[in-house]
Tab-separated table of C-alpha atoms in Angstrom:
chain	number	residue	atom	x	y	z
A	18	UNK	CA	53.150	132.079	38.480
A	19	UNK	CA	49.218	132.036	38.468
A	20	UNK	CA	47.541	128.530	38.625
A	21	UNK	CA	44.713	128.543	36.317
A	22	UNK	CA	42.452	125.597	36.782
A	23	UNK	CA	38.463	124.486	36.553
A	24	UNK	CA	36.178	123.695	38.980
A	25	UNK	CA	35.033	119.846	39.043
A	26	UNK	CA	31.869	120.817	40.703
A	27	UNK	CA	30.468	123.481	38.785
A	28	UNK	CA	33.014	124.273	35.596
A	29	UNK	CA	33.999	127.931	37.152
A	30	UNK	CA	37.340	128.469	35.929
A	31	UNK	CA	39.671	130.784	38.112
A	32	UNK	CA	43.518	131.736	38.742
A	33	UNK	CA	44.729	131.242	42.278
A	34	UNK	CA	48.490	132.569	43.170
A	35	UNK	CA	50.782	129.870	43.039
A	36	UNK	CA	51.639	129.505	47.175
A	37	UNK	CA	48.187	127.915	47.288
A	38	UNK	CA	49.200	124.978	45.245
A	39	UNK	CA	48.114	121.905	46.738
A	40	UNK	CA	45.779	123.514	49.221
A	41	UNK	CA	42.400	122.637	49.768
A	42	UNK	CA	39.140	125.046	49.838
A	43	UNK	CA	35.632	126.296	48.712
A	44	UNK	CA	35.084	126.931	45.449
A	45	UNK	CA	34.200	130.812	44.580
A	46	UNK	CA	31.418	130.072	42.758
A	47	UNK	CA	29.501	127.271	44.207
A	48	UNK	CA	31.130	126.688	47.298
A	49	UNK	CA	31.827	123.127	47.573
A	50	UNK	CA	35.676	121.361	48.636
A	51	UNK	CA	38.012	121.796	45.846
A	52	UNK	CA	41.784	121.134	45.734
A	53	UNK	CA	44.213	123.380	44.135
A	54	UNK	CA	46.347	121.390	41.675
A	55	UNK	CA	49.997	121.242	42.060
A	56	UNK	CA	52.223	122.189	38.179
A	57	UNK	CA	54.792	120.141	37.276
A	58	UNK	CA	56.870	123.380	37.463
A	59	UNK	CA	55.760	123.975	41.191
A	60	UNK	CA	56.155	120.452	42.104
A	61	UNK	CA	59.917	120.691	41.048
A	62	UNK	CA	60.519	124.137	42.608
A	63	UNK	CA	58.546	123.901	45.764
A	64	UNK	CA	57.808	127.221	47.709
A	65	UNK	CA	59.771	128.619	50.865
A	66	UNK	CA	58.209	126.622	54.088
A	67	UNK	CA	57.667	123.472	52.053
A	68	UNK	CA	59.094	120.476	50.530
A	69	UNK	CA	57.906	117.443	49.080
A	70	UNK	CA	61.253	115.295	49.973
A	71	UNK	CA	63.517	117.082	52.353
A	72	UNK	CA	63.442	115.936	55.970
A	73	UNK	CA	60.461	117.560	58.343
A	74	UNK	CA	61.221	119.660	61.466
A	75	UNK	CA	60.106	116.539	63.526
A	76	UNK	CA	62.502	114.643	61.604
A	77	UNK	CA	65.363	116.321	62.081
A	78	UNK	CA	64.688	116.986	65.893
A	79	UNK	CA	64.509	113.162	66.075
A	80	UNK	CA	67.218	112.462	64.625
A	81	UNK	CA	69.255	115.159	66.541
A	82	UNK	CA	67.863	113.248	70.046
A	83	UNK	CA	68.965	109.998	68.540
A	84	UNK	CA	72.482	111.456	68.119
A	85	UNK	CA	72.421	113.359	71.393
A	86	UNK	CA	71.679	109.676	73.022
A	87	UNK	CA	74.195	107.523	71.436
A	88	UNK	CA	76.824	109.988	71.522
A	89	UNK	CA	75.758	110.596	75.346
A	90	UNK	CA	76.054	106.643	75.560
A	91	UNK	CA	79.185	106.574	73.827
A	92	UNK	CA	80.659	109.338	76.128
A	93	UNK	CA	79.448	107.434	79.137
A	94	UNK	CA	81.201	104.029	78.436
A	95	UNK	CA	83.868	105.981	78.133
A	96	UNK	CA	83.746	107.265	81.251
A	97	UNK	CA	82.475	104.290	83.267
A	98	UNK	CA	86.170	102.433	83.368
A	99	UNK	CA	88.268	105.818	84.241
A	100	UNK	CA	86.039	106.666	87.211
A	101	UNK	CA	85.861	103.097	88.299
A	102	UNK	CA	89.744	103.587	88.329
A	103	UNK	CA	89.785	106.516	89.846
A	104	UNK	CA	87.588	105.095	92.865
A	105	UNK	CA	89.437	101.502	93.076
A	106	UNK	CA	92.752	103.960	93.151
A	107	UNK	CA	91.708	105.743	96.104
A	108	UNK	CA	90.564	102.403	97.915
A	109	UNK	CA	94.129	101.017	97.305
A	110	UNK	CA	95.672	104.250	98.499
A	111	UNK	CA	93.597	103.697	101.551
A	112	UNK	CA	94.220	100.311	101.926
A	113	UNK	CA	98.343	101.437	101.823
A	114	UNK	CA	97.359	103.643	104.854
A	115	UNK	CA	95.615	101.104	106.836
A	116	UNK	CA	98.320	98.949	106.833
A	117	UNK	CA	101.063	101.793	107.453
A	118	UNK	CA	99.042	102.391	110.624
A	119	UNK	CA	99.072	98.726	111.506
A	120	UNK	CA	102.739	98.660	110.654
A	121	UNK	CA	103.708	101.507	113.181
A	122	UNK	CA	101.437	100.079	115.784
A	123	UNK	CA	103.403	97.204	115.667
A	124	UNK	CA	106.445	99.433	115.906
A	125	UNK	CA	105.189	100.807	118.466
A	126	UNK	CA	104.357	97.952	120.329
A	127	UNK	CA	108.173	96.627	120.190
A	128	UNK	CA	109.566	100.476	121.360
A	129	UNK	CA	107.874	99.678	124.581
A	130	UNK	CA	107.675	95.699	124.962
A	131	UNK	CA	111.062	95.564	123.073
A	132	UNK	CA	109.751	92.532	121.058
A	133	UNK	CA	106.809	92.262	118.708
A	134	UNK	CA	103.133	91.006	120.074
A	135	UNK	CA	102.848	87.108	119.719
A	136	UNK	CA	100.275	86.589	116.746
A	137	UNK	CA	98.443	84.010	119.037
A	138	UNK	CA	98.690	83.769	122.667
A	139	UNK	CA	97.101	80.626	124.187
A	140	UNK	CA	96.705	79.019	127.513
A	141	UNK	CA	98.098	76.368	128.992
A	142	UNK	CA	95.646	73.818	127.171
A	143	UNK	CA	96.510	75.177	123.979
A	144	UNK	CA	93.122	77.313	123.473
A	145	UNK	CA	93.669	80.713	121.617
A	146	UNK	CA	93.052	83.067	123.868
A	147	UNK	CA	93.860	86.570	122.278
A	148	UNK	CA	95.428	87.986	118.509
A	149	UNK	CA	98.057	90.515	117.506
A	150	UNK	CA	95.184	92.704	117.016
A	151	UNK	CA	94.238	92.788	120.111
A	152	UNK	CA	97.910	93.765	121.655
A	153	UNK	CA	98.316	96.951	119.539
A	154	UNK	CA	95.174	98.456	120.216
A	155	UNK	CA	96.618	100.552	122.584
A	156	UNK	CA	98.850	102.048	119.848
A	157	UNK	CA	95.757	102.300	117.692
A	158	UNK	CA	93.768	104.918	119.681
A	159	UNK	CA	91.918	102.362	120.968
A	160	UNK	CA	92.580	102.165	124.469
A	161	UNK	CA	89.482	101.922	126.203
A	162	UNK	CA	88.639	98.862	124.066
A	163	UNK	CA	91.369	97.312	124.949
A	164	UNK	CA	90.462	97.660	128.078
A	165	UNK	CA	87.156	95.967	128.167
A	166	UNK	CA	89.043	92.560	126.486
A	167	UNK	CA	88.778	90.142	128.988
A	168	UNK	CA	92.345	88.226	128.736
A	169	UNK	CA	91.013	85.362	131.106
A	170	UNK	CA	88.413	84.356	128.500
A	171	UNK	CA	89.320	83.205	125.411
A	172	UNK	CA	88.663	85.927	122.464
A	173	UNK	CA	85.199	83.969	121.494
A	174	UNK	CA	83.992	84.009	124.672
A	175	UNK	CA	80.949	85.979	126.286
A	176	UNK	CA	82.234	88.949	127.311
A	177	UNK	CA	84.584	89.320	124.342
A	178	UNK	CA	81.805	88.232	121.656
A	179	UNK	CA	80.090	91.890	122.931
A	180	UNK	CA	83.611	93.320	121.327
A	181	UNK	CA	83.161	91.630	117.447
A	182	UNK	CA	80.956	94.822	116.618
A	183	UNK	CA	83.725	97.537	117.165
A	184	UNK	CA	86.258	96.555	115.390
A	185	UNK	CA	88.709	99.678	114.294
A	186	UNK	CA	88.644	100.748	110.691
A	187	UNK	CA	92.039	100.414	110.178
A	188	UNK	CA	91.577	96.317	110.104
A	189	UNK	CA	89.474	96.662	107.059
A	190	UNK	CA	90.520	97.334	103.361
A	191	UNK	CA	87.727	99.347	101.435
A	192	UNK	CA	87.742	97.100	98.372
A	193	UNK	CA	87.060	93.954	100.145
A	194	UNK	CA	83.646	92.437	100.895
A	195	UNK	CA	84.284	90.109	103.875
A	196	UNK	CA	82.123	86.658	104.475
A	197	UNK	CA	81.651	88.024	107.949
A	198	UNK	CA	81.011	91.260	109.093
A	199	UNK	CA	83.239	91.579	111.365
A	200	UNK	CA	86.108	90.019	109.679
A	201	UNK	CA	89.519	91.619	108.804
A	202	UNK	CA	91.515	92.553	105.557
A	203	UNK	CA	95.253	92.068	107.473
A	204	UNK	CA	97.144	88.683	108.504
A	205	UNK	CA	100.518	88.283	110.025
A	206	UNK	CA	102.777	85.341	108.448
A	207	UNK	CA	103.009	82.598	111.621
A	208	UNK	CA	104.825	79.460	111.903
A	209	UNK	CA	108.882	78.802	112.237
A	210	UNK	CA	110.826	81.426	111.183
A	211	UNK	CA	108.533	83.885	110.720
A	212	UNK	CA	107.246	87.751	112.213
A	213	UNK	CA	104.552	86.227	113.344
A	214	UNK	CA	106.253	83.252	114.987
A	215	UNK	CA	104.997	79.781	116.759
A	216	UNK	CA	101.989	80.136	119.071
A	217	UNK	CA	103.277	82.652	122.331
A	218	UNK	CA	106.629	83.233	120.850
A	219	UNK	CA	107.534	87.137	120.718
A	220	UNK	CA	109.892	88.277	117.732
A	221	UNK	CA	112.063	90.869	118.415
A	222	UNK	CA	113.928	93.221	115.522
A	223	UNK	CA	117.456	91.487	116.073
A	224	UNK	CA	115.927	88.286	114.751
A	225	UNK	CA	115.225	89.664	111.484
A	226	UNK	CA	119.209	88.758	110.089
A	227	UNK	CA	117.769	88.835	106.080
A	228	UNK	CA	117.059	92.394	106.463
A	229	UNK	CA	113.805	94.378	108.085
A	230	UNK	CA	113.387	95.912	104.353
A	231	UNK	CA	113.335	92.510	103.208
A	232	UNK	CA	111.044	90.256	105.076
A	233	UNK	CA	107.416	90.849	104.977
A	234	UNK	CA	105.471	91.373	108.531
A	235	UNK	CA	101.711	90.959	107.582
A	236	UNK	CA	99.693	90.873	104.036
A	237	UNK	CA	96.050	91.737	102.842
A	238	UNK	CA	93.582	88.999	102.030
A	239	UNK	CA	90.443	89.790	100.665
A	240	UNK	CA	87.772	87.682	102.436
A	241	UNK	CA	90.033	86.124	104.828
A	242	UNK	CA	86.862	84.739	106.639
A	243	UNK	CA	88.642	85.732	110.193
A	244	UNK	CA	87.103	87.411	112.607
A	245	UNK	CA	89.309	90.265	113.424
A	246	UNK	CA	89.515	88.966	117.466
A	247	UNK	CA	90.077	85.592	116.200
A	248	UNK	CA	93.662	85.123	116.784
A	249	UNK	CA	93.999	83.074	113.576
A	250	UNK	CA	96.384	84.278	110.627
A	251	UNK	CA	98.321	82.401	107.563
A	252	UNK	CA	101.529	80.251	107.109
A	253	UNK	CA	103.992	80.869	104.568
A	254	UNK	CA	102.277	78.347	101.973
A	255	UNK	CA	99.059	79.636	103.076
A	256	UNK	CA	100.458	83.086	101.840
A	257	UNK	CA	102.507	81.667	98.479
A	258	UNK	CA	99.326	80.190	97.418
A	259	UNK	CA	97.244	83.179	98.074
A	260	UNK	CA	99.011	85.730	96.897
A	261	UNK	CA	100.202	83.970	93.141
A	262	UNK	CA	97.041	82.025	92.799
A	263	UNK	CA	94.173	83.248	94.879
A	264	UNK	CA	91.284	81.038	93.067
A	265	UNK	CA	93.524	77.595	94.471
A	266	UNK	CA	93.045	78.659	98.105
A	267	UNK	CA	88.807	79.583	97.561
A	268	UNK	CA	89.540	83.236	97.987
A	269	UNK	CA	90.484	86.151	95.498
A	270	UNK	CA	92.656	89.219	95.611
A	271	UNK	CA	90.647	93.192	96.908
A	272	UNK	CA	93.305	94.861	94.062
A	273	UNK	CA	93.363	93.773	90.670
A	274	UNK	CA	96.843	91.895	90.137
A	275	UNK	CA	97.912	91.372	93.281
A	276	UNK	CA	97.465	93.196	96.919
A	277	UNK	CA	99.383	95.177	99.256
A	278	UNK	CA	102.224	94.080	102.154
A	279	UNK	CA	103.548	95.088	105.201
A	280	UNK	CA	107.207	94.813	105.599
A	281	UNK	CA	108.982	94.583	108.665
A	282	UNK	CA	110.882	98.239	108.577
A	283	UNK	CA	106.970	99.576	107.808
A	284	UNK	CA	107.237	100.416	104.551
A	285	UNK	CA	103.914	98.915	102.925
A	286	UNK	CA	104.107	97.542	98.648
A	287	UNK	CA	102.144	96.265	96.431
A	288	UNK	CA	103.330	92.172	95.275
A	289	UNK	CA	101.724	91.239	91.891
A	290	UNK	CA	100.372	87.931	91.940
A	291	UNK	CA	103.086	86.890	89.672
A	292	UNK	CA	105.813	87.258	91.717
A	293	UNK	CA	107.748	84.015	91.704
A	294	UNK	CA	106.752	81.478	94.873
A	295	UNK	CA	110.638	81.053	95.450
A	296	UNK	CA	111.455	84.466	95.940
A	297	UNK	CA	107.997	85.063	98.076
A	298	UNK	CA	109.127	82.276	100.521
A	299	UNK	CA	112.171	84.231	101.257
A	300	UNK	CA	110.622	87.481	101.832
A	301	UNK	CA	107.622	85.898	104.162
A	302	UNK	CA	110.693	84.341	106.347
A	303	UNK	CA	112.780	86.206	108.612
A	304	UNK	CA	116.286	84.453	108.718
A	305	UNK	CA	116.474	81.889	106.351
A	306	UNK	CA	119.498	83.528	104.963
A	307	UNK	CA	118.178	84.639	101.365
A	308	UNK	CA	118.319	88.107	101.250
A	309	UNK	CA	115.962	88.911	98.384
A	310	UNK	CA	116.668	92.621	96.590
A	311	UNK	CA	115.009	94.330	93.721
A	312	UNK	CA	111.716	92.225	93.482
């Protein structure tokens, strides 16, 4: 529908096609800026290409990159927790391994010495001299270190310092961040009645009356603070307190809701942390005469 309208320069009155509504120009007859008006009709009914009220390109692009980014955040919190999951899963799995190596090192170990390594050997002062850790190297692939251990030092001294740095894998889990950097993950259980025994005592298989399945050989603690040559490793309360209540002994577990043992017969499980303190005290001793089942 033609637009007729009048010049407000020089009174030359015209008709101009109605897609030039609202546009802006010279006037035909004298030349100067004039503005097309917009009808009432037009305004209503506005051409193809243009509208007075619906949403611009720009507008709808940003608001499609808004949507893109929250729905792109949304999608990522999702995903945050399942792949931090996945990886803590495959660090436990690991951390199962480790110790199943440890465990049949220590097997090992008794096959040929027909008794288990003492946790702490000292000399005739009392001055720990070498670990468990030490002992099974050989049944580690790690012969030629254990080789250059000096047993007539003690494990701190200057030959054996020059060993802190190459400390096997196998004595670390992946989820824990030691204090020290040479630390390890893995304790035996010492004291009376236990794998691990009194200082120079070796434990064979035979004393193990509650049961090999049954009576737990060495545990994971998650920034033990013990040099893995330090011939240093936990008592039975030590181990009750640390396993059910981790924060009362200054330390925390590597796996949320518990960690991961050893048992004697090598199988390696995983104790929450609240497994009852009665029932852990008979599986960290080895012939107290409570045979604990189903745990």
């Amino acid at each position: 529908m033609p637009i007729s309208f009048t010049c407000p320069h020089c009174g030359h009155q015209t008709n101009v096609a109605d897609q030039y509504a609202g546009q802006t120009g010279p006037c035909a007859s004298c030349g100067k800026t004039i503005t097309v008006p917009v009808l009432a009709s037009h305004a209503a009914h506005p051409p193809p290409g243009r509208s007075s009220s619906g949403p611009t390109i720009g507008v709808v692009l940003a608001v499609t990159a808004v949507a893109v980014l929250v729905c792109g955040g949304i999608l990522a919190a999702l995903l945050i927790p399942a792949v931090s999951a996945a990886r803590e899963a495959a660090r436990r799995s690991q951390c199962v391994n480790n110790l199943k190596q440890v465990g049949l090192a220590l097997h090992n170990y008794h096959d040929t010495h027909k008794c288990l390594p003492a946790a702490v050997i000292t000399d005739e002062n009392g001055q720990p001299m070498r670990s468990w850790r030490i002992a099974v190297l050989p049944y580690t692939e790690k012969t030629t270190l254990y080789g250059q251990y000096d047993f007539s030092e003690p494990w701190d001294g200057p030959n054996n310092q020059a060993l802190h740095s190459a400390r096997s894998p196998i004595y670390l889990c992946p989820s824990d961040s030691p204090t020290g950097p040479f630390d390890t993950s893995y304790v035996m259980i010492v004291g009376e009645g236990t794998l691990g025994g009194v200082p120079n005592e070796a434990v064979c298989f035979s004393d193990i009356t509650d049961g090999m399945s049954n009576t737990i050989l060495a545990i994971e603690v998650a920034a033990s603070g013990i040099n893995w040559l330090d011939p240093r490793d936990m008592t039975v309360e030590e181990a009750v307190t640390y396993i059910t209540n981790p924060a009362a002994s200054g330390s925390r577990h590597a796996h949320p809701g518990g960690g991961n043992v050893l048992f004697a017969d090598g199988s390696v499980r995983f104790l929450p942390d609240t497994i009852d303190p009665q029932t852990l005290r008979a599986l960290l001793a080895r012939n107290d005469g409570q045979v604990v089942t189903g745990f």
